[in-house]
Amino acid sequence: MKKRFVDILKNPPIWLLVITFIIAVISITMSLVFSLIDFDAILFKIITYIFYAVALVSMAYSIYTFVYIAPRARSKFLQWADKREVTRQIVSNFGVRTIIFAIGSFALSIAYGAYNFTLSILEMSVWYGVLAAYYILLASMRGGVITYHEKKRKAQKCGKIVENEKVKGIKRYRNCGIMLIVMTFALMIAVLQMVLVHRSFTHTGMMIYVSAAYTFYKVTMSIVNIVKAKKQTDVTVQAIRNINLADAMVSILALQTSMINSFGGSEDVEFADALNGATGAVVCLLIFALGIFMIAKAKKQLRIESQNENGTLSEENAGREC
């Protein structure tokens, strides 16, 4: 009996994984809730420590099961994905995967832009208007790249030959750089609002912890994908990853202002304004520099493509003379 129990723990079935995950979520949630309540009763403290212990054990076992099951789950998923053309492309092609995820980000940007635009009208707020402009610019950049790839996909599907396809991609990349510079000015207005009018991003209750975890994930993945995107020949894929990096930098600023608003005291207003202003200035400068870099890179590549095209035309003319 004991041996069977140990074997089940070492090789957990699906039902045990589900139960462990549910217990972990409940115990962690209750631990956080009880930590916010200040009772001196001994029974209450005992219950709190029990939740702490259960949370610790369930989290530790959840990590073990994840490490154990992840390779097998990945292998089965790859086998399933390989049977279908669409899923095979998403799994194996970094460029296709980038565009697929960009569609989701595009939809979120549209939703946030519409939400903040509505609030700016209802409350006559410059702050929400600036946020609406920021999300609309994000959506415009992502939407432009998605549209370009959709047109290219349809042309290839129909067997059409798209002239100067590479040049069009480079110009789209350059346009994204220009839009990043425009977005910098919208962010500068937002930073001024933070400092002068004491506005900030807000996350209520436990959402600030969720936001912190998501921001950490977004920044990490943005950096990882930027490195991967350098190996891509399609510059529009690099454009999407650069846009995501700029968005991640803004998320850092948003998280900082939200945490100061949630945990800072009223006596720290001047320090908070100075910190938000400094971080905002750095973020604006980095995004502006990223936009300049993209424009300069696009200009260089367009020059190279123009020289290559002129060289090809010269060779063709020489062939005709012969």
XYZ file of C-alpha atoms in Angstrom:
322
model
C 0.000 0.000 0.000
C 2.783 2.381 0.946
C 4.734 1.480 -2.207
C 1.681 2.110 -4.383
C 1.112 5.493 -2.718
C 4.745 6.504 -3.344
C 4.497 5.363 -6.981
C 1.397 7.510 -7.475
C 3.200 10.530 -6.013
C 6.221 9.923 -8.262
C 4.106 9.363 -11.391
C 1.001 11.512 -10.758
C -2.142 10.839 -12.819
C -4.189 13.685 -14.245
C -6.743 13.693 -11.420
C -3.985 14.163 -8.833
C -2.510 17.066 -10.813
C -5.908 18.788 -10.963
C -6.542 18.303 -7.248
C -3.060 19.558 -6.337
C -3.495 22.663 -8.470
C -6.906 23.438 -6.926
C -5.561 22.975 -3.395
C -2.568 25.199 -4.179
C -4.770 28.007 -5.539
C -7.205 27.852 -2.598
C -4.496 27.649 0.078
C -2.439 30.491 -1.423
C -5.533 32.684 -1.752
C -6.618 31.983 1.825
C -3.081 32.596 3.099
C -3.067 36.041 1.482
C -6.555 36.834 2.787
C -5.732 35.729 6.342
C -2.458 37.665 6.298
C -4.430 40.875 5.726
C -6.721 40.232 8.710
C -5.339 41.100 12.142
C -6.844 38.819 14.809
C -5.191 37.914 18.110
C -7.180 34.680 18.612
C -4.929 31.618 18.880
C -7.321 29.467 16.819
C -7.219 32.026 14.010
C -3.405 32.015 14.035
C -3.339 28.207 13.970
C -5.656 28.149 10.935
C -3.469 30.761 9.226
C -0.310 28.695 9.739
C -2.124 25.581 8.484
C -2.966 27.418 5.267
C 0.677 28.545 4.999
C 1.873 24.949 5.378
C -0.651 23.554 2.887
C 0.238 26.311 0.426
C 3.950 25.551 0.770
C 3.529 21.791 0.321
C 1.036 22.060 -2.556
C 3.199 24.633 -4.352
C 6.311 22.471 -3.944
C 4.499 19.395 -5.259
C 2.948 21.411 -8.114
C 6.435 22.508 -9.187
C 7.617 18.880 -9.062
C 4.656 17.673 -11.145
C 5.198 20.477 -13.641
C 8.872 19.570 -14.073
C 7.928 15.899 -14.329
C 5.028 16.243 -16.737
C 6.268 19.137 -18.918
C 8.575 17.041 -21.186
C 5.873 14.400 -21.761
C 3.198 17.039 -22.358
C 5.470 18.877 -24.782
C 6.232 15.670 -26.692
C 2.532 14.794 -27.023
C 1.664 18.349 -28.041
C 4.327 18.376 -30.773
C 3.053 15.043 -32.102
C -0.493 16.447 -32.211
C 0.635 19.735 -33.796
C 2.663 17.965 -36.487
C -0.511 16.355 -37.880
C -2.008 19.707 -38.897
C -0.513 22.275 -41.250
C -1.624 25.337 -39.267
C -0.389 24.089 -35.881
C 2.816 22.803 -37.458
C 3.541 26.268 -38.841
C 2.789 27.927 -35.498
C 5.067 25.559 -33.567
C 7.979 25.409 -36.008
C 7.951 28.861 -37.643
C 8.960 31.765 -35.394
C 7.716 34.335 -37.914
C 4.248 32.782 -38.205
C 4.048 32.459 -34.413
C 4.944 36.136 -34.047
C 2.143 37.260 -36.366
C -0.422 34.936 -34.730
C 0.329 36.377 -31.278
C 0.351 39.888 -32.755
C -3.301 39.424 -33.754
C -4.232 38.829 -30.104
C -2.182 41.840 -28.977
C -3.816 43.933 -31.712
C -7.298 43.025 -30.433
C -6.344 43.889 -26.834
C -4.873 47.227 -27.909
C -8.104 48.081 -29.742
C -10.180 47.144 -26.682
C -8.030 49.174 -24.255
C -7.945 52.104 -26.670
C -11.736 52.137 -26.997
C -12.174 51.817 -23.224
C -9.841 54.716 -22.418
C -11.273 56.839 -25.233
C -14.774 56.359 -23.792
C -13.543 57.357 -20.316
C -11.779 60.413 -21.732
C -15.076 61.582 -23.268
C -17.227 60.821 -20.224
C -14.833 62.381 -17.699
C -13.310 65.009 -20.022
C -9.920 63.633 -18.973
C -6.621 64.349 -20.702
C -5.096 61.360 -18.863
C -7.481 58.817 -20.389
C -7.191 60.563 -23.748
C -3.419 60.092 -23.709
C -3.817 56.420 -22.772
C -6.325 55.992 -25.602
C -3.830 57.550 -28.035
C -1.092 55.202 -26.768
C -3.181 52.058 -27.296
C -4.464 53.246 -30.674
C -0.884 53.809 -31.840
C 0.062 50.317 -30.625
C -2.901 48.864 -32.519
C -1.973 50.839 -35.662
C 1.574 49.494 -35.694
C 0.545 45.896 -35.084
C -2.383 46.163 -37.490
C -0.134 47.505 -40.252
C 2.246 44.543 -39.996
C -0.641 42.036 -39.778
C -2.260 43.562 -42.884
C 1.026 43.359 -44.773
C 1.432 39.663 -43.954
C -2.205 38.890 -44.813
C -1.825 40.499 -48.253
C 1.426 38.611 -48.817
C -0.174 35.325 -47.749
C -3.125 35.786 -50.143
C -0.786 36.698 -53.001
C 1.343 33.597 -52.413
C -1.772 31.425 -52.135
C -3.024 32.679 -55.499
C 0.408 32.195 -57.063
C 0.893 35.895 -57.718
C 4.365 37.384 -57.937
C 4.615 40.365 -55.612
C 7.079 42.937 -56.934
C 9.440 44.617 -54.469
C 8.034 42.526 -51.622
C 11.193 42.958 -49.546
C 11.150 46.729 -50.099
C 7.533 46.902 -48.930
C 8.450 44.987 -45.783
C 11.335 47.354 -45.067
C 9.062 50.381 -45.539
C 6.546 48.847 -43.137
C 9.382 48.372 -40.638
C 10.391 52.033 -41.106
C 6.797 53.198 -40.592
C 6.699 51.320 -37.274
C 9.837 53.212 -36.221
C 8.144 56.511 -37.094
C 5.049 55.502 -35.107
C 7.224 54.659 -32.091
C 8.596 58.195 -32.160
C 5.046 59.592 -32.351
C 4.080 57.319 -29.453
C 6.950 58.778 -27.424
C 5.285 62.205 -27.453
C 2.016 60.676 -26.195
C 3.967 59.009 -23.386
C 5.696 62.299 -22.551
C 2.279 63.893 -22.008
C 1.318 60.937 -19.778
C 4.511 61.371 -17.723
C 3.799 65.085 -17.314
C 0.307 64.181 -16.111
C 1.850 61.822 -13.542
C 4.178 64.495 -12.192
C 2.040 67.637 -12.410
C -1.478 66.288 -11.790
C -0.477 63.184 -9.767
C -2.189 60.729 -12.114
C -1.106 57.098 -12.213
C -1.984 53.644 -13.456
C -4.093 51.813 -10.868
C -4.691 48.158 -10.032
C -7.163 47.379 -7.273
C -6.666 44.721 -4.608
C -4.842 41.548 -5.608
C -4.684 42.637 -9.265
C -1.468 44.508 -8.572
C 0.287 41.185 -7.853
C -1.134 39.695 -11.035
C 0.029 42.779 -12.930
C 3.529 42.471 -11.427
C 3.788 38.818 -12.477
C 2.497 39.592 -15.978
C 4.886 42.539 -16.366
C 7.841 40.373 -15.352
C 6.736 37.733 -17.877
C 6.200 40.339 -20.615
C 9.621 41.946 -20.128
C 11.406 38.580 -20.007
C 9.707 37.233 -23.134
C 10.224 40.523 -24.994
C 13.978 40.347 -24.424
C 14.125 36.648 -25.361
C 12.111 37.220 -28.549
C 14.163 40.264 -29.530
C 17.261 38.028 -29.555
C 15.423 35.377 -31.617
C 14.050 37.976 -34.045
C 17.579 39.068 -35.025
C 17.948 35.764 -36.897
C 14.837 36.485 -39.010
C 15.277 37.814 -42.543
C 11.780 39.322 -42.516
C 12.169 42.719 -40.862
C 8.429 42.983 -40.147
C 8.825 40.129 -37.645
C 11.571 42.185 -35.988
C 9.197 45.176 -36.044
C 6.548 43.300 -34.047
C 9.119 42.223 -31.470
C 10.432 45.809 -31.178
C 6.880 47.039 -30.623
C 6.392 44.402 -27.914
C 9.635 45.535 -26.254
C 8.428 49.150 -26.217
C 5.102 47.995 -24.769
C 6.954 46.025 -22.062
C 8.946 49.119 -21.082
C 5.722 51.079 -20.665
C 4.384 48.207 -18.528
C 7.335 48.676 -16.163
C 6.431 52.353 -15.776
C 2.751 51.469 -15.271
C 3.619 48.882 -12.609
C 5.891 51.308 -10.767
C 3.249 54.050 -10.623
C 0.593 51.543 -9.561
C 2.756 50.132 -6.753
C 3.619 53.611 -5.482
C -0.069 54.534 -5.577
C -0.997 51.364 -3.648
C 1.822 51.133 -1.088
C 3.253 54.646 -0.852
C 2.114 57.063 1.825
C 0.716 60.535 1.281
C 3.951 62.005 2.667
C 5.943 60.477 -0.207
C 4.209 62.459 -2.987
C 7.281 64.483 -3.971
C 9.515 61.413 -4.009
C 6.893 59.489 -6.019
C 6.627 62.318 -8.567
C 10.418 62.456 -8.929
C 10.696 58.674 -9.326
C 7.835 58.462 -11.825
C 9.262 61.392 -13.764
C 12.748 59.827 -13.909
C 11.480 56.392 -14.938
C 9.091 57.935 -17.456
C 11.892 59.991 -18.990
C 14.101 56.904 -19.337
C 11.277 54.886 -20.932
C 10.475 57.717 -23.383
C 14.149 58.084 -24.279
C 14.589 54.345 -24.892
C 11.469 54.104 -27.076
C 12.512 57.211 -29.012
C 15.976 55.694 -29.550
C 14.366 52.422 -30.690
C 12.297 54.334 -33.240
C 15.380 56.185 -34.541
C 17.272 52.884 -34.781
C 14.470 51.314 -36.840
C 14.299 54.275 -39.212
C 18.088 54.308 -39.687
C 18.193 50.545 -40.259
C 15.342 50.730 -42.775
C 17.033 53.601 -44.630
C 20.254 51.599 -44.889
C 18.468 48.486 -46.157
C 16.431 50.491 -48.683
C 19.675 51.957 -50.019
C 21.145 48.464 -50.396
C 18.004 47.203 -52.169
C 18.091 50.211 -54.494
C 21.726 49.546 -55.382
C 20.990 45.869 -55.993
C 18.053 46.774 -58.245
C 20.160 49.266 -60.220
C 22.899 46.661 -60.593
C 20.397 44.123 -61.915
C 18.988 46.616 -64.416
C 22.505 47.457 -65.621
C 23.259 43.771 -66.204
C 19.996 43.350 -68.136
C 20.756 46.383 -70.326
C 24.257 45.092 -70.967
C 22.777 41.757 -72.004
C 20.439 43.483 -74.472
C 23.352 45.422 -76.032
C 25.207 42.169 -76.578
